[in-house]
Short mmCIF file of C-alpha atoms in Angstrom, two decimals:
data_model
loop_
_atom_site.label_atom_id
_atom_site.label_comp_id
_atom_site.label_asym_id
_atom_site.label_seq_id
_atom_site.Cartn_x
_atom_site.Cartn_y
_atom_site.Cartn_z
CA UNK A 1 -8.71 28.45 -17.77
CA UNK A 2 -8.50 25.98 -14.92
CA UNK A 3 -11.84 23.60 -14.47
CA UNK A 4 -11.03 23.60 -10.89
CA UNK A 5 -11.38 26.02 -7.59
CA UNK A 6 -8.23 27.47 -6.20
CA UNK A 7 -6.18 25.26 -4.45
CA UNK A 8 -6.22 26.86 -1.01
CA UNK A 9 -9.72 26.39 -1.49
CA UNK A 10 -10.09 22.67 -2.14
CA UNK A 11 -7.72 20.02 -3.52
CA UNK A 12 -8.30 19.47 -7.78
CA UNK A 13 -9.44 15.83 -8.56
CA UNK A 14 -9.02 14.91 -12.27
CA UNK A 15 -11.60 12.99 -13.79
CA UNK A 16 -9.48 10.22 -15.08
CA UNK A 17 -8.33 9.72 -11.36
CA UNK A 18 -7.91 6.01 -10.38
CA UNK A 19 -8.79 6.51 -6.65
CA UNK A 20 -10.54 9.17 -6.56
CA UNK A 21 -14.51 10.77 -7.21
CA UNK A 22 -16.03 14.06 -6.28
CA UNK A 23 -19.66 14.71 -6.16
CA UNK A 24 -19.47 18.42 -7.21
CA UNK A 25 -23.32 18.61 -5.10
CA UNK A 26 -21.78 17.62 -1.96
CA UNK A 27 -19.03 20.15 -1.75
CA UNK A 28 -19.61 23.11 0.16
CA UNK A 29 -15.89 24.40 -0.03
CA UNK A 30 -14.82 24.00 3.87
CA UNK A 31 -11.32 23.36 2.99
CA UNK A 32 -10.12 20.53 4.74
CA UNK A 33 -9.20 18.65 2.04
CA UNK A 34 -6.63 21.27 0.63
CA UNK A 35 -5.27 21.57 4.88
CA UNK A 36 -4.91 17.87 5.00
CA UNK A 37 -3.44 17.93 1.84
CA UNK A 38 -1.07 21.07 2.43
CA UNK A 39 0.24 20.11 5.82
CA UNK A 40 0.01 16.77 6.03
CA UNK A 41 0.55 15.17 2.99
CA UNK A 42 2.51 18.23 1.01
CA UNK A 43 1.08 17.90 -2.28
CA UNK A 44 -1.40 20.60 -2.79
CA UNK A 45 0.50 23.60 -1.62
CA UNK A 46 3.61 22.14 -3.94
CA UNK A 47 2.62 22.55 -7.41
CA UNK A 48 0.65 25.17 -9.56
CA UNK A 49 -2.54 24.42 -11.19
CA UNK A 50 -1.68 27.34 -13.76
CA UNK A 51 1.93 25.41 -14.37
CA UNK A 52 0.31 21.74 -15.02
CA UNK A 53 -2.12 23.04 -17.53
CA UNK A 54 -5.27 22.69 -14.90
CA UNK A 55 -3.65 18.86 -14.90
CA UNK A 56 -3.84 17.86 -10.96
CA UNK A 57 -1.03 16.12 -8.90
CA UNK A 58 -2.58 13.74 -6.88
CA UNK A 59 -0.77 11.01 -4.94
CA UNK A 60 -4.81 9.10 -3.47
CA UNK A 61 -3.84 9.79 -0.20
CA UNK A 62 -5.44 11.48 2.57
CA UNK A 63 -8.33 13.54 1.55
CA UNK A 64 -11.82 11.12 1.57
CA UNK A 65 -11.30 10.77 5.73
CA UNK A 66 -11.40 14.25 6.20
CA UNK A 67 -14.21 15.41 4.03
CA UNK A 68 -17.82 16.01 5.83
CA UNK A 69 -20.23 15.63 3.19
CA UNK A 70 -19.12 12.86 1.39
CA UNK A 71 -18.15 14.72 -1.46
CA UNK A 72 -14.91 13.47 -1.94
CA UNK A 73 -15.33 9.57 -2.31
CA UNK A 74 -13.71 6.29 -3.58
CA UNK A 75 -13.83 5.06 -6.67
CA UNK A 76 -15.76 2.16 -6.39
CA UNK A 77 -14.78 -1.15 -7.91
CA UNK A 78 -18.00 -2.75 -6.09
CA UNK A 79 -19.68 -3.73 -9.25
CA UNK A 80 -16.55 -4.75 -10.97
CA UNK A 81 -16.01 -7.94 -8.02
CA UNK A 82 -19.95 -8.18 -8.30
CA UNK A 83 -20.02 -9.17 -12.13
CA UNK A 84 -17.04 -11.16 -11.68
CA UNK A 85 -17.89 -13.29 -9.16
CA UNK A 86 -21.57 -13.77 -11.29
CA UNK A 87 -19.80 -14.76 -14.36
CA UNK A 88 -19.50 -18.83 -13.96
CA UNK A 89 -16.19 -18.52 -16.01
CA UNK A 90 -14.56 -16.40 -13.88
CA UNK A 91 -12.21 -17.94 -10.97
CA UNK A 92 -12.26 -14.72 -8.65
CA UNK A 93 -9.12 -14.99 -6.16
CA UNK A 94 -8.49 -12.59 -3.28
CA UNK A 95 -5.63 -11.18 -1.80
CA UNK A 96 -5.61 -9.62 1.53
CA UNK A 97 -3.27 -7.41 3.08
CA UNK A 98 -1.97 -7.42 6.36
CA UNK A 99 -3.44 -4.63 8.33
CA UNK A 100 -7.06 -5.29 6.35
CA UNK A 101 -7.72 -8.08 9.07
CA UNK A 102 -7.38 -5.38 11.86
CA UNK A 103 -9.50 -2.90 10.03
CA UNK A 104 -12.21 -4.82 9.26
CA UNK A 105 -12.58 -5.37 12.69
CA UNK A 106 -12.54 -2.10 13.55
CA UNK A 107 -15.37 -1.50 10.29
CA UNK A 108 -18.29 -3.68 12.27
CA UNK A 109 -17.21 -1.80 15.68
CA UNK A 110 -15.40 -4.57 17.37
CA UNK A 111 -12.05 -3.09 20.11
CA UNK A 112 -9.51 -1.70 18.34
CA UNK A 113 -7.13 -4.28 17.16
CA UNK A 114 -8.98 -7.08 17.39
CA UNK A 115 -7.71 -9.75 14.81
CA UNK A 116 -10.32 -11.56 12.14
CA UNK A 117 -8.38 -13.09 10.06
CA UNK A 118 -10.41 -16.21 10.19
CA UNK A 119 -13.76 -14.22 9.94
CA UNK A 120 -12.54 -12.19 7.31
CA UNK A 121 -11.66 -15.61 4.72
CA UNK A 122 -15.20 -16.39 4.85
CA UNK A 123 -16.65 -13.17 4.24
CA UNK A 124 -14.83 -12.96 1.08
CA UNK A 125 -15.94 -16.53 0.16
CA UNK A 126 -19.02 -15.69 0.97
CA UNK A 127 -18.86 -12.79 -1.65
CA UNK A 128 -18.25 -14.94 -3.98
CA UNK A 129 -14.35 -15.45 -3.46
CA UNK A 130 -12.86 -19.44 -4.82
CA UNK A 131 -9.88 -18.67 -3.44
CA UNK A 132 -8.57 -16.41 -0.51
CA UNK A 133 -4.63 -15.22 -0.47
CA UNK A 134 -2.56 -13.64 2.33
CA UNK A 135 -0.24 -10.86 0.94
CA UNK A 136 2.09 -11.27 3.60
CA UNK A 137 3.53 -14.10 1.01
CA UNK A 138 4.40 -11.27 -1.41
CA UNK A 139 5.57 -8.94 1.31
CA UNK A 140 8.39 -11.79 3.02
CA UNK A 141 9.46 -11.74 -1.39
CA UNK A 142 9.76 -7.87 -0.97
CA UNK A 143 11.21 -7.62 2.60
CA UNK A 144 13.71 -10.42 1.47
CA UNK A 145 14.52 -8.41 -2.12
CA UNK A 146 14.40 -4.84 0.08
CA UNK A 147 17.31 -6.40 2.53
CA UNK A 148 19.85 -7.99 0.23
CA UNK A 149 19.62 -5.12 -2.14
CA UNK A 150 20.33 -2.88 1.20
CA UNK A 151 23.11 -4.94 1.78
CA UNK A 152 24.72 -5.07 -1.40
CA UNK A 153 24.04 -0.76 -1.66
CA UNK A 154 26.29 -1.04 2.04
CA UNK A 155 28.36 -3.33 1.12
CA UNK A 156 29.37 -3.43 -2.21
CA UNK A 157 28.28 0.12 -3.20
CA UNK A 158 25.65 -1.06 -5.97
CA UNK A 159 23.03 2.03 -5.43
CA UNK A 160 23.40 5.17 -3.78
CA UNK A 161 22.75 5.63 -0.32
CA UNK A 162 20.18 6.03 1.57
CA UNK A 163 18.06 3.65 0.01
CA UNK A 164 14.27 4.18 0.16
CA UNK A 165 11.25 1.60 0.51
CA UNK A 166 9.79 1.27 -1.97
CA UNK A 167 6.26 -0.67 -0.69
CA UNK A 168 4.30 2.45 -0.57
CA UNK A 169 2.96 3.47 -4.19
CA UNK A 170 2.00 7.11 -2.74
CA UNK A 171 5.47 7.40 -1.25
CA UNK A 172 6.94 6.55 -4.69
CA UNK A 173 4.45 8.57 -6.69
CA UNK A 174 5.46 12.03 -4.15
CA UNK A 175 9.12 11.14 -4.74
CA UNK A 176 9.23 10.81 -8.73
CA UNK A 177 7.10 13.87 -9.27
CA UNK A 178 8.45 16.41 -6.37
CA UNK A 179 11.96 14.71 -6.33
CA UNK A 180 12.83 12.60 -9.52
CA UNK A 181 16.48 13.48 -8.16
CA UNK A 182 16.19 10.91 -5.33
CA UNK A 183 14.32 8.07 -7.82
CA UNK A 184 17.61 5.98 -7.70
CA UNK A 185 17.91 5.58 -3.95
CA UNK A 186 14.22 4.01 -4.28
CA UNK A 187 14.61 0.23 -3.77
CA UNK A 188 14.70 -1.53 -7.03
CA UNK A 189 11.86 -4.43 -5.24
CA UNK A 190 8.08 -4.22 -6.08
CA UNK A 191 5.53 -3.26 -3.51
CA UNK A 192 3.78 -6.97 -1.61
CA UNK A 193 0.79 -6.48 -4.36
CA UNK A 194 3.44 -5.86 -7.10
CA UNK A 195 4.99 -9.43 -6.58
CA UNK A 196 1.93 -11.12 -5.46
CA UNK A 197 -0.35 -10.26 -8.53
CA UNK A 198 2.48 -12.07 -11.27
CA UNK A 199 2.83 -15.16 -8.66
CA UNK A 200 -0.97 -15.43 -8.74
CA UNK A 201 -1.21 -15.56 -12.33
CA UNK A 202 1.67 -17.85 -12.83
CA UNK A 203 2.95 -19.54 -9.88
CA UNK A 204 -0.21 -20.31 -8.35
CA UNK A 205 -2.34 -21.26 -11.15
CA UNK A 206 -0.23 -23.20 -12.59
CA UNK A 207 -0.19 -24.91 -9.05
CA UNK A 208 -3.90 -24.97 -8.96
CA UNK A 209 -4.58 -26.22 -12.63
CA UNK A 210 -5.89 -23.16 -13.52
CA UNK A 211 -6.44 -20.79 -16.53
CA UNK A 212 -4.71 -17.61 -15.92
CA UNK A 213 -7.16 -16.11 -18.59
CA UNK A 214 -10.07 -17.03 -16.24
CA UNK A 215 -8.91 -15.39 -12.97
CA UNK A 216 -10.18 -12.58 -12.06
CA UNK A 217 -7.26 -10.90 -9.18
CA UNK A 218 -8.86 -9.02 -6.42
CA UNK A 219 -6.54 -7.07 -4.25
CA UNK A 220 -8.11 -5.92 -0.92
CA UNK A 221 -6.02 -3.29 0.40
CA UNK A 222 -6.17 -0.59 3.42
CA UNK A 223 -5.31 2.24 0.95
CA UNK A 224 -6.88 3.96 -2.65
CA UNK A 225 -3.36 4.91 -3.43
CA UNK A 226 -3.35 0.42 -4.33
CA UNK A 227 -6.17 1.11 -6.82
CA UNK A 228 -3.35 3.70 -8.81
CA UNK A 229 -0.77 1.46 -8.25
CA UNK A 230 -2.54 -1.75 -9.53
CA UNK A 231 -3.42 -0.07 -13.07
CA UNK A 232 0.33 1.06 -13.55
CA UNK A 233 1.47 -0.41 -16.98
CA UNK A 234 4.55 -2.10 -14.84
CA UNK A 235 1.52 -4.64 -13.20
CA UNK A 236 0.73 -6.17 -16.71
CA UNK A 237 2.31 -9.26 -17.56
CA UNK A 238 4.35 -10.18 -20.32
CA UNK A 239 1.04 -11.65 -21.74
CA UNK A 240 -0.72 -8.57 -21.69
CA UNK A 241 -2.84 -9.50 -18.79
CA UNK A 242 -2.95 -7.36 -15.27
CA UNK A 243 -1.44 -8.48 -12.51
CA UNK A 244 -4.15 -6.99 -10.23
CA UNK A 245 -7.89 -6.85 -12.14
CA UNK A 246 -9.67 -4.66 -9.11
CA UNK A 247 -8.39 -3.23 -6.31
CA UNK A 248 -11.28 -3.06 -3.63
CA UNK A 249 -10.30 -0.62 -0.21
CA UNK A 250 -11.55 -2.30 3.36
CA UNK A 251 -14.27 0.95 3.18
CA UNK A 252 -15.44 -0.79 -0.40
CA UNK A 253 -15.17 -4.23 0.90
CA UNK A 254 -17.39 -3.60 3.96
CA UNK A 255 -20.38 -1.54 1.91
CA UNK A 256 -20.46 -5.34 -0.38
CA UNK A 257 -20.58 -7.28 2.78
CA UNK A 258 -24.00 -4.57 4.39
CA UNK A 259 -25.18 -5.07 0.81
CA UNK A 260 -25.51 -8.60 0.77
CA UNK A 261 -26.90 -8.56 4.56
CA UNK A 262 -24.24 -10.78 5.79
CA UNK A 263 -24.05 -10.86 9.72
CA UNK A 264 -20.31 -10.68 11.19
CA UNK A 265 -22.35 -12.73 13.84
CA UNK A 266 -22.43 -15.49 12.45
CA UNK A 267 -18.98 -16.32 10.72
CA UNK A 268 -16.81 -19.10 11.90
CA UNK A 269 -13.00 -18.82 11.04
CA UNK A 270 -11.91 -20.08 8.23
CA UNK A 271 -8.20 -21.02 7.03
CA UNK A 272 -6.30 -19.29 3.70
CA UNK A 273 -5.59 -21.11 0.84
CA UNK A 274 -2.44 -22.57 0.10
CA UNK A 275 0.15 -22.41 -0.90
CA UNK A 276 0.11 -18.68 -0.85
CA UNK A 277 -2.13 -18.47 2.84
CA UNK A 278 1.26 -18.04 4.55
CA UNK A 279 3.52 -15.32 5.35
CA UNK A 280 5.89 -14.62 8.60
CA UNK A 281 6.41 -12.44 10.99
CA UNK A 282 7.98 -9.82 8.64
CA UNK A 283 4.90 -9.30 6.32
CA UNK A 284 2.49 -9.45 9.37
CA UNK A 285 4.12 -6.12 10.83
CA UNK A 286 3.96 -4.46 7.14
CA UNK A 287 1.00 -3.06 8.55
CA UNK A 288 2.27 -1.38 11.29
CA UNK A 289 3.92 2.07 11.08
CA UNK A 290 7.60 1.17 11.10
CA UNK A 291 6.96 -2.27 10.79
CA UNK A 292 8.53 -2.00 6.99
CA UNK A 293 11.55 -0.89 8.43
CA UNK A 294 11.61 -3.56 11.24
CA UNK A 295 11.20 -6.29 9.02
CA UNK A 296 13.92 -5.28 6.43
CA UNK A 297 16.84 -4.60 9.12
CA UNK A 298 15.83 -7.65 10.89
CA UNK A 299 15.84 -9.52 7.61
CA UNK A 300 19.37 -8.13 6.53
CA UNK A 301 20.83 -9.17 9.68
CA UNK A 302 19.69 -13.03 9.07
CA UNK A 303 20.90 -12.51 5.48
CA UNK A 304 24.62 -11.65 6.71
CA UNK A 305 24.73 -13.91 9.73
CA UNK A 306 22.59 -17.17 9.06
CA UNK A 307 21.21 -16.38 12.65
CA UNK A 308 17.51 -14.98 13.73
CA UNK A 309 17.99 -11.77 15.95
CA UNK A 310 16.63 -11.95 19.39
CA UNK A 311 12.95 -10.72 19.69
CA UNK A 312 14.09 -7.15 21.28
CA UNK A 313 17.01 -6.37 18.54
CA UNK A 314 15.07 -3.95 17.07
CA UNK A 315 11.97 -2.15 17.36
CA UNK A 316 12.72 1.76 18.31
CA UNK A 317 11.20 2.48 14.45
CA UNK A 318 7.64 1.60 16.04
CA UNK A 319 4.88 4.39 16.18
CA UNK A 320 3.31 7.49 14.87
CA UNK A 321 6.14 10.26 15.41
CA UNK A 322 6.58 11.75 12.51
CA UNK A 323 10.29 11.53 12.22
CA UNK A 324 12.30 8.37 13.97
CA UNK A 325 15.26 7.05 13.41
CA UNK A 326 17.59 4.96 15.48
CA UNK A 327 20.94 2.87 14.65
CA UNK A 328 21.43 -0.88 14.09
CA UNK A 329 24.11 -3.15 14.51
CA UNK A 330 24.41 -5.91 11.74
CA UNK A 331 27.17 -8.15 13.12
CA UNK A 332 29.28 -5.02 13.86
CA UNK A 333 28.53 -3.11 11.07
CA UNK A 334 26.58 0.17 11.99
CA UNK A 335 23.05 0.72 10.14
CA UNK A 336 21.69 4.37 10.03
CA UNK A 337 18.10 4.37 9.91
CA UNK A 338 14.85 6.94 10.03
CA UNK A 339 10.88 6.20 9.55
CA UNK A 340 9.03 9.51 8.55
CA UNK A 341 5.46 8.75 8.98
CA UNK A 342 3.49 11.07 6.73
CA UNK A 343 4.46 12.32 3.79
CA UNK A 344 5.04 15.87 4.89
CA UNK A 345 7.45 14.84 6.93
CA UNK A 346 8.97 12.66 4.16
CA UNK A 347 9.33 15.88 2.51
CA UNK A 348 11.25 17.61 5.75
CA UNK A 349 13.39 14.45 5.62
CA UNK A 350 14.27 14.99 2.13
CA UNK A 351 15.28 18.00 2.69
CA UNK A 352 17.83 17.45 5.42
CA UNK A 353 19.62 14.62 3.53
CA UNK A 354 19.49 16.84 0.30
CA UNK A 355 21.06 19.74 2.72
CA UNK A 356 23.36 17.40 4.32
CA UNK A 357 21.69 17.88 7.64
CA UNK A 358 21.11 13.98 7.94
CA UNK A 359 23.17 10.79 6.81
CA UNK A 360 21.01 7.44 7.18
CA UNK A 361 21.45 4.23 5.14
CA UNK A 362 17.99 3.29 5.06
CA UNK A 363 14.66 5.15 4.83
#
């Protein structure tokens, strides 16, 4: 028999999750987890406890927002970065993704949108952090691999088409377990964290003169489906060693920062470190909705015509509708593309290109 509650009651959490805790206490079976999970996300209502062996599917999505008592929570990593960054042998190094400088803002009730890049460096030095890394260096290395392998799929027919992003690890988690049919049209190119966490250990300390053995790789990220990602056996290096140690949510990192009474009051802005404190455009609007999308077609088009598109070329992929998609030209070449934003309507999508009631290039 099943150690869970029926699924139209709640959603089932393993205990071996990565992501994810529940506090069996706290749950008082309102079911909004299992009707954020059902029509939003489209993973409960897909599969059969009874057919996994009482095994859940769970993707580390949606579920913690919506839950009133707290009984559904992260799995912390808190006292992971807290022994780390007490151990005098450790060299504890930070990377931050793009849309955790918004949210962090947002986290110690400033306007919505404001940008703290600068405040947010030296609360992670504070914490404890030697060095502090932008992401958007990793994601211009996956927008870059994402548009030539586009263009070689158009091209020179070297994948199947559409191809599919492949930046989100819940997006590529739903798609190998609901539709392992589709796993080829995923882009071949790791996820920003994927190819920042090897550059870290190699690349940069080797830059910095330091022991790869001693760092300690913090990813802050904006979602708990990063903590899943970051302990997949494909993010451990050749020498056995992860390419992410912890990955701490903006939720995790703000609880450390209340915990070690540090007033956003008083922080002045302080710079990345180099070399890897740099990104462009195209990794800063990774954290928008869309913004993937953007940043790959305007990427191909530089890649085919040695020319930066104008500033309007292309942003009707922008936004929280759940299914856009709009056409662009590439130096006469046509480009079919659709954002679905949510994974139940990734799901709808699938199903129209499976049915042949949609034809896009890129996804």
């Amino acid at each position: 028999m099943s150690k869970h509650i029926r699924q139209e009651v709640r959603v089932a959490i393993d205990e071996n999750n990565p992501a994810i805790v529940r506090d069996e206490d706290l749950c008082v079976e309102c079911r909004l987890c299992a009707g954020i999970c059902n029509e939003y996300v489209g993973v409960n209502n897909a599969y059969d406890l009874a057919k996994t062996g009482g095994r859940s599917v769970c993707i580390h999505g949606q579920c913690i927002p919506v839950c009133p008592t707290n009984s559904l929570q992260i799995k912390s990593s808190c006292d992971a970065v807290r022994k780390a960054v007490a151990d005098p042998d450790k060299i504890v190094i930070f990377s931050t993704s793009p849309s955790v400088r918004v949210a962090l803002g947002d986290a110690f009730g400033m306007a919505d949108g404001t940008f703290v890049e600068g405040q947010m460096v030296e609360l992670l030095r504070r914490l404890g952090g030697d060095y502090v890394l932008d992401t958007n260096f990793a994601a211009d290395l996956t927008i870059c691999e994402e548009a030539a392998e586009l263009i070689e799929r158009i091209t020179k027919a070297k994948g199947p088409l559409p191809q599919f992003t492949s930046c989100c690890p819940a997006w590529v988690r739903y798609c190998e377990t609901f539709h392992p049919e589709m796993i080829p049209h995923i882009s071949s190119a790791k996820s920003p964290i994927g190819m920042q966490g090897p550059t870290v250990k190699t690349y940069f300390a080797k830059k910095m003169n330091l022991d790869p053995k001693r760092v300690v790789h913090v990813a802050v990220t904006p979602c708990t489906a990063k903590k899943a990602e970051c302990a997949l056996p494909s993010m451990v290096g050749e020498d056995g060693m992860p390419d992410v140690d912890v990955a701490l949510t903006v939720r995790e990192m703000v609880r450390m920062i209340r915990a070690n009474h540090v007033s956003v009051d008083t922080l002045v802005e302080e710079p990345l470190d180099t070399p890897l404190g740099f990104g462009t455009g195209a990794g800063v609007i990774f954290g928008a909705t869309g913004g993937v999308m953007e940043a790959a077609v305007r990427s191909a088009y530089y890649l085919v015509t040695g020319k930066n598109p104008d500033a309007d070329f292309f942003t009707d992929v922008r936004g929280l509708d759940g299914w856009k998609e709009a056409v662009a030209d590439i130096d006469g070449t046509k480009v079919r593309v659709a954002v679905a934003h949510g994974l139940g309507n990734a799901a709808r999508l699938l199903d129209a290109i499976r049915d042949g009631r949609a034809n896009y290039d890129f996804v």
